[in-house]
């Protein structure tokens, strides 16, 4: 499926991922529809199955979820493809995060900055609950809700190692409980 | 209850938890720590990062983590990568930021590309996809557990519990139930929240802390 792209095409793809990077408020996962349009429909680099398998592989391995972007590039064109897509998605947002860190470092928080932090704290917590909700709602049924609620409570109230909980989830999935 | 108008509210909150914060010794230690966090993070590193940075290594209080995560969520880019960059920058500047991000990404990148080479079609195996489904459910639960833990960081919030609860509920309805784009929710609910916070800080007599010697929570030593 991997079509031969010219250097100009790769640069264009890199540029488009750089644009997507600046739009990825809420994480790279919100960009999946756009990436599918680019890589599957526009450039024909991947089939739909390859695209979905890339996301599944990234979910199965440890590390930041954004690595699925590297798998997309890798499936299309090996290490060069992975570098193009991952660097494209990471560079602009990282430069911005560094700029913000640099701007805020060593500065006395003024009233505006304190209002920013205090105001956004409950919003941030609610957004975490939303992410959890979206992840769990992919699997319908009360048993998925129960498993998620159990994991949440155990994490909140005990010192159990999180890997045990993830392993229990994999086990429950294999046995067909969720 | 600490006076919420002091600029050192984050530190006071840490003291409330009876936690003495520590510092990483070097950028190299940041690299190793973030590699370890990343390798434990199946289905997202955020839950593991909060646990590892606040409770295991005690480099950040819950308030510190919440503040950094707020900015990381507001900025474009993967939240956990933004958090790594900002945590690294806080301790060792640019070198720290790059080491933390490299730690987060390098080894997991090698692993995921190896898996892609070996098992490009493994996700079509029913056991694998079922296991992934169960792991995703638990990952969701762990993110909810992280949110529950971070709620402790709201105790010193100048807006008070009822306003915090209302704003949190509004955010959940907008993003979680109505599925509004995050950008609009942040512009709407986020702006309202900041205005309310500014009003409460002002009403509590929050004179500008310009003359205070206390280091800001995000300050670089």
Coordinates of N, CA, C and O in Angstrom, one line a residue, chain A residues 15-126:
Chain A
X15 N 4.8 19.3 7.0 CA 4.2 20.7 7.3 C 2.8 20.6 7.8 O 2.4 21.3 8.7
X16 N 2.1 19.6 7.2 CA 0.7 19.5 7.6 C 0.6 19.0 9.0 O -0.3 19.4 9.8
X17 N 1.5 18.1 9.4 CA 1.5 17.6 10.8 C 1.9 18.7 11.8 O 1.5 18.8 12.9
X18 N 2.8 19.6 11.3 CA 3.2 20.8 12.1 C 1.9 21.7 12.4 O 1.7 22.2 13.5
X19 N 1.1 21.8 11.3 CA -0.1 22.6 11.5 C -1.0 21.9 12.5 O -1.6 22.5 13.4
X20 N -1.2 20.6 12.3 CA -2.1 19.8 13.2 C -1.6 20.0 14.7 O -2.4 20.0 15.6
X21 N -0.3 20.0 14.8 CA 0.3 20.1 16.2 C -0.3 21.3 16.9 O -0.6 21.2 18.1
X22 N -0.3 22.4 16.2 CA -0.8 23.7 16.9 C -2.3 23.6 17.2 O -2.9 24.4 17.9
X23 N -3.0 22.7 16.5 CA -4.5 22.5 16.7 C -4.8 21.5 17.8 O -6.0 21.3 18.1
X24 N -3.8 20.8 18.3 CA -4.1 19.6 19.1 C -4.3 19.9 20.6 O -3.7 19.4 21.4
X25 N -5.2 20.9 20.8 CA -5.6 21.2 22.2 C -6.4 20.0 22.7 O -7.4 19.6 22.1
X26 N -5.9 19.4 23.8 CA -6.6 18.2 24.3 C -5.8 16.9 23.9 O -6.3 15.8 24.3
X27 N -4.7 17.1 23.3 CA -3.9 15.9 23.0 C -4.0 15.5 21.5 O -5.0 15.9 20.8
X28 N -3.0 14.7 21.0 CA -3.0 14.3 19.6 C -4.2 13.4 19.2 O -4.5 13.4 18.1
X29 N -4.8 12.8 20.2 CA -5.8 11.8 19.9 C -7.0 12.5 19.3 O -7.8 11.9 18.5
X30 N -7.2 13.8 19.5 CA -8.3 14.6 18.9 C -8.1 14.7 17.4 O -9.1 15.1 16.7
X31 N -6.9 14.5 17.0 CA -6.6 14.7 15.5 C -6.8 13.5 14.7 O -6.5 13.5 13.5
X32 N -7.2 12.3 15.3 CA -7.3 11.1 14.5 C -8.1 11.2 13.2 O -7.6 10.8 12.2
X33 N -9.2 11.9 13.3 CA -10.0 12.0 12.0 C -9.2 12.8 10.9 O -9.2 12.4 9.7
X34 N -8.5 13.9 11.3 CA -7.7 14.6 10.3 C -6.6 13.8 9.8 O -6.2 13.9 8.6
X35 N -5.9 13.0 10.7 CA -4.8 12.2 10.2 C -5.2 11.1 9.3 O -4.6 10.8 8.3
X36 N -6.4 10.6 9.6 CA -6.9 9.5 8.7 C -7.2 10.1 7.3 O -6.9 9.5 6.3
X37 N -7.8 11.3 7.3 CA -8.1 12.0 6.0 C -6.8 12.2 5.2 O -6.7 11.9 4.0
X38 N -5.7 12.7 5.9 CA -4.5 13.0 5.2 C -3.8 11.7 4.7 O -3.5 11.6 3.5
X39 N -3.6 10.7 5.7 CA -2.7 9.6 5.3 C -3.4 8.5 4.5 O -2.8 7.9 3.7
X40 N -4.7 8.3 4.8 CA -5.5 7.3 4.0 C -6.1 7.8 2.8 O -5.9 7.3 1.7
X41 N -6.8 8.9 2.9 CA -7.5 9.4 1.7 C -6.7 10.3 0.8 O -6.6 10.1 -0.4
X42 N -6.0 11.3 1.4 CA -5.3 12.2 0.5 C -4.0 11.6 -0.1 O -3.8 11.6 -1.3
X43 N -3.1 11.1 0.7 CA -1.8 10.6 0.2 C -1.9 9.1 -0.1 O -1.0 8.6 -0.8
X44 N -2.9 8.4 0.4 CA -2.9 6.9 0.1 C -1.7 6.2 0.6 O -1.3 5.2 0.0
X45 N -1.2 6.6 1.8 CA 0.0 5.9 2.4 C -0.4 4.7 3.1 O 0.4 3.8 3.3
X46 N -1.6 4.6 3.7 CA -2.0 3.5 4.5 C -3.4 3.1 4.1 O -4.2 4.0 3.7
X47 N -3.7 1.8 4.4 CA -5.1 1.4 4.2 C -5.8 1.7 5.6 O -5.2 2.0 6.6
X48 N -7.2 1.7 5.5 CA -7.9 1.9 6.8 C -7.5 0.9 7.8 O -7.4 1.3 9.0
X49 N -7.3 -0.4 7.4 CA -7.0 -1.4 8.4 C -5.6 -1.1 9.0 O -5.4 -1.2 10.2
X50 N -4.7 -0.7 8.2 CA -3.3 -0.3 8.7 C -3.4 0.8 9.7 O -2.7 0.9 10.7
X51 N -4.3 1.8 9.3 CA -4.4 3.0 10.2 C -5.0 2.5 11.5 O -4.4 2.9 12.6
X52 N -6.0 1.7 11.5 CA -6.6 1.3 12.8 C -5.6 0.4 13.6 O -5.5 0.5 14.8
X53 N -4.9 -0.4 12.9 CA -3.9 -1.3 13.6 C -2.8 -0.5 14.2 O -2.4 -0.8 15.3
X54 N -2.4 0.6 13.6 CA -1.4 1.5 14.2 C -1.8 2.0 15.5 O -1.0 2.0 16.5
X55 N -3.1 2.4 15.6 CA -3.5 3.0 16.9 C -3.6 1.9 17.9 O -3.2 2.1 19.1
X56 N -4.1 0.7 17.5 CA -4.2 -0.4 18.5 C -2.8 -0.8 19.0 O -2.6 -1.1 20.2
X57 N -1.8 -0.8 18.1 CA -0.4 -1.2 18.6 C 0.1 -0.2 19.6 O 0.6 -0.5 20.6
X58 N -0.1 1.1 19.3 CA 0.3 2.1 20.2 C -0.4 2.0 21.6 O 0.2 2.2 22.6
X59 N -1.7 1.6 21.5 CA -2.4 1.4 22.8 C -1.8 0.3 23.6 O -1.9 0.3 24.8
X60 N -1.3 -0.7 22.9 CA -0.9 -1.9 23.6 C 0.5 -1.7 24.2 O 0.9 -2.5 25.0
X61 N 1.2 -0.7 23.8 CA 2.6 -0.5 24.3 C 2.6 0.6 25.3 O 1.8 1.5 25.3
X62 N 3.6 0.6 26.2 CA 3.7 1.6 27.2 C 4.2 2.9 26.6 O 4.8 2.9 25.6
X63 N 3.8 4.0 27.3 CA 4.3 5.3 26.9 C 3.2 6.2 26.5 O 2.0 5.9 26.6
X64 N 3.6 7.5 26.1 CA 2.6 8.5 25.7 C 1.7 8.0 24.6 O 2.3 7.4 23.6
X65 N 0.4 8.3 24.6 CA -0.4 7.9 23.5 C 0.0 8.5 22.1 O -0.4 7.9 21.1
X66 N 0.7 9.7 22.2 CA 1.0 10.3 20.9 C 1.9 9.5 20.0 O 2.0 9.7 18.8
X67 N 2.5 8.4 20.6 CA 3.4 7.6 19.8 C 2.7 6.9 18.7 O 3.3 6.4 17.7
X68 N 1.3 6.8 18.7 CA 0.6 6.3 17.6 C 0.9 7.0 16.3 O 0.9 6.5 15.2
X69 N 1.3 8.3 16.4 CA 1.6 9.1 15.3 C 2.9 8.6 14.6 O 3.0 8.5 13.4
X70 N 3.9 8.2 15.4 CA 5.1 7.6 14.9 C 4.8 6.3 14.2 O 5.4 6.0 13.2
X71 N 3.9 5.5 14.8 CA 3.6 4.2 14.1 C 2.9 4.4 12.8 O 3.2 3.7 11.8
X72 N 2.1 5.4 12.7 CA 1.5 5.8 11.4 C 2.5 6.0 10.3 O 2.5 5.5 9.2
X73 N 3.5 6.9 10.7 CA 4.6 7.2 9.7 C 5.4 6.0 9.4 O 5.9 5.8 8.3
X74 N 5.7 5.2 10.4 CA 6.5 4.0 10.3 C 5.9 3.0 9.4 O 6.5 2.4 8.5
X75 N 4.6 2.8 9.5 CA 3.9 1.8 8.7 C 3.9 2.3 7.2 O 3.9 1.5 6.3
X76 N 3.9 3.6 7.0 CA 3.9 4.1 5.7 C 5.2 4.1 5.0 O 5.3 3.7 3.8
X77 N 6.3 4.4 5.8 CA 7.6 4.6 5.1 C 8.8 4.3 6.0 O 9.8 4.9 5.8
X78 N 8.6 3.5 7.0 CA 9.8 3.1 7.8 C 10.2 4.3 8.7 O 9.5 5.2 9.0
X79 N 11.5 4.2 9.1 CA 12.0 5.3 10.1 C 11.9 6.7 9.6 O 11.6 7.6 10.4
X80 N 12.1 6.9 8.3 CA 11.9 8.3 7.8 C 10.5 8.8 8.0 O 10.2 9.9 8.4
X81 N 9.5 7.9 7.7 CA 8.1 8.3 7.9 C 7.8 8.6 9.3 O 7.1 9.6 9.6
X82 N 8.4 7.7 10.2 CA 8.1 7.9 11.7 C 8.7 9.3 12.1 O 8.1 10.0 12.9
X83 N 9.9 9.6 11.6 CA 10.5 10.9 12.0 C 9.7 12.0 11.5 O 9.4 13.0 12.2
X84 N 9.2 11.9 10.2 CA 8.4 13.0 9.7 C 7.1 13.3 10.5 O 6.8 14.5 10.8
X85 N 6.4 12.2 10.8 CA 5.1 12.5 11.4 C 5.3 12.8 12.9 O 4.7 13.8 13.4
X86 N 6.3 12.1 13.6 CA 6.4 12.4 15.0 C 7.0 13.8 15.3 O 6.6 14.6 16.1
X87 N 8.1 14.1 14.5 CA 8.7 15.5 14.7 C 7.7 16.6 14.3 O 7.6 17.6 15.0
X88 N 6.9 16.3 13.2 CA 5.9 17.3 12.8 C 4.9 17.6 13.9 O 4.6 18.7 14.2
X89 N 4.5 16.5 14.6 CA 3.4 16.7 15.6 C 4.0 17.3 16.9 O 3.3 17.9 17.7
X90 N 5.3 17.0 17.2 CA 5.9 17.4 18.5 C 6.5 18.7 18.5 O 6.4 19.5 19.5
X91 N 7.2 19.1 17.4 CA 8.0 20.3 17.4 C 7.2 21.6 17.8 O 7.6 22.3 18.8
X92 N 6.2 21.9 17.0 CA 5.5 23.2 17.3 C 5.0 23.3 18.8 O 5.2 24.3 19.5
X93 N 4.3 22.3 19.2 CA 3.7 22.3 20.5 C 4.7 22.4 21.6 O 4.6 23.0 22.6
X94 N 5.9 21.6 21.4 CA 6.9 21.6 22.4 C 7.6 23.0 22.5 O 7.9 23.5 23.6
X95 N 7.8 23.6 21.4 CA 8.5 24.9 21.4 C 7.5 25.9 22.1 O 8.0 26.7 23.0
X96 N 6.2 25.8 21.9 CA 5.3 26.7 22.6 C 5.3 26.4 24.1 O 5.4 27.4 24.9
X97 N 5.3 25.1 24.5 CA 5.4 24.8 26.0 C 6.6 25.3 26.6 O 6.6 25.8 27.7
X98 N 7.8 25.2 25.9 CA 9.0 25.8 26.4 C 9.0 27.3 26.5 O 9.4 27.8 27.5
X99 N 8.4 27.9 25.5 CA 8.3 29.4 25.6 C 7.4 29.8 26.8 O 7.8 30.8 27.5
X100 N 6.4 29.1 27.0 CA 5.5 29.4 28.2 C 6.3 29.2 29.5 O 6.2 30.0 30.4
X101 N 7.0 28.1 29.6 CA 7.8 27.8 30.8 C 8.8 28.9 31.0 O 9.0 29.4 32.2
X102 N 9.5 29.3 30.0 CA 10.5 30.4 30.1 C 9.9 31.7 30.5 O 10.4 32.4 31.3
X103 N 8.7 32.0 29.9 CA 8.0 33.2 30.3 C 7.6 33.2 31.8 O 7.7 34.3 32.4
X104 N 7.2 32.1 32.2 CA 6.6 32.0 33.6 C 7.7 31.9 34.7 O 7.4 32.1 35.8
X105 N 8.9 31.4 34.3 CA 9.9 31.0 35.3 C 10.4 32.3 36.0 O 10.7 33.3 35.4
X106 N 10.5 32.1 37.3 CA 11.1 33.2 38.2 C 10.2 34.4 38.3 O 10.6 35.4 38.9
X107 N 9.0 34.4 37.8 CA 8.1 35.5 37.8 C 7.2 35.4 39.0 O 6.7 34.4 39.3
X108 N 7.0 36.5 39.7 CA 6.0 36.5 40.8 C 4.7 36.3 40.2 O 4.4 37.1 39.2
X109 N 3.8 35.4 40.7 CA 2.5 35.3 40.0 C 1.7 36.5 40.4 O 1.4 36.8 41.5
X110 N 1.3 37.3 39.4 CA 0.4 38.4 39.6 C -1.0 38.0 39.8 O -1.3 36.8 39.8
X111 N -1.9 39.0 39.9 CA -3.3 38.6 40.2 C -3.9 37.8 39.0 O -4.6 36.9 39.2
X112 N -3.5 38.2 37.8 CA -4.0 37.5 36.6 C -3.6 36.0 36.6 O -4.4 35.1 36.4
X113 N -2.3 35.8 36.9 CA -1.8 34.5 36.9 C -2.4 33.6 38.0 O -2.7 32.5 37.8
X114 N -2.6 34.2 39.1 CA -3.3 33.5 40.2 C -4.7 33.1 39.9 O -5.2 32.1 40.2
X115 N -5.4 34.1 39.2 CA -6.8 33.8 38.8 C -6.8 32.7 37.8 O -7.7 31.8 37.8
X116 N -5.8 32.7 36.9 CA -5.7 31.7 35.8 C -5.6 30.3 36.5 O -6.3 29.4 36.2
X117 N -4.6 30.2 37.4 CA -4.4 28.9 38.1 C -5.6 28.4 38.9 O -6.0 27.3 38.8
X118 N -6.1 29.4 39.7 CA -7.2 29.0 40.6 C -8.5 28.7 39.7 O -9.2 27.7 40.0
X119 N -8.7 29.5 38.7 CA -9.9 29.2 37.9 C -9.9 27.9 37.1 O -10.9 27.2 37.0
X120 N -8.7 27.6 36.6 CA -8.6 26.5 35.7 C -8.5 25.2 36.5 O -8.7 24.1 35.9
X121 N -8.2 25.2 37.8 CA -8.0 24.0 38.5 C -9.2 23.1 38.5 O -9.1 21.9 38.1
X122 N -10.4 23.6 38.8 CA -11.6 22.6 38.7 C -11.9 22.2 37.3 O -12.4 21.1 37.0
X123 N -11.6 23.1 36.3 CA -11.9 22.8 34.9 C -11.0 21.6 34.5 O -11.4 20.7 33.8
X124 N -9.7 21.7 34.9 CA -8.7 20.7 34.6 C -9.2 19.3 35.1 O -9.1 18.3 34.5
X125 N -9.6 19.3 36.4 CA -10.1 18.1 37.0 C -11.3 17.5 36.2 O -11.3 16.3 36.0
X126 N -12.2 18.4 35.9 CA -13.4 17.9 35.1 C -13.0 17.4 33.8 O -13.6 16.4 33.3

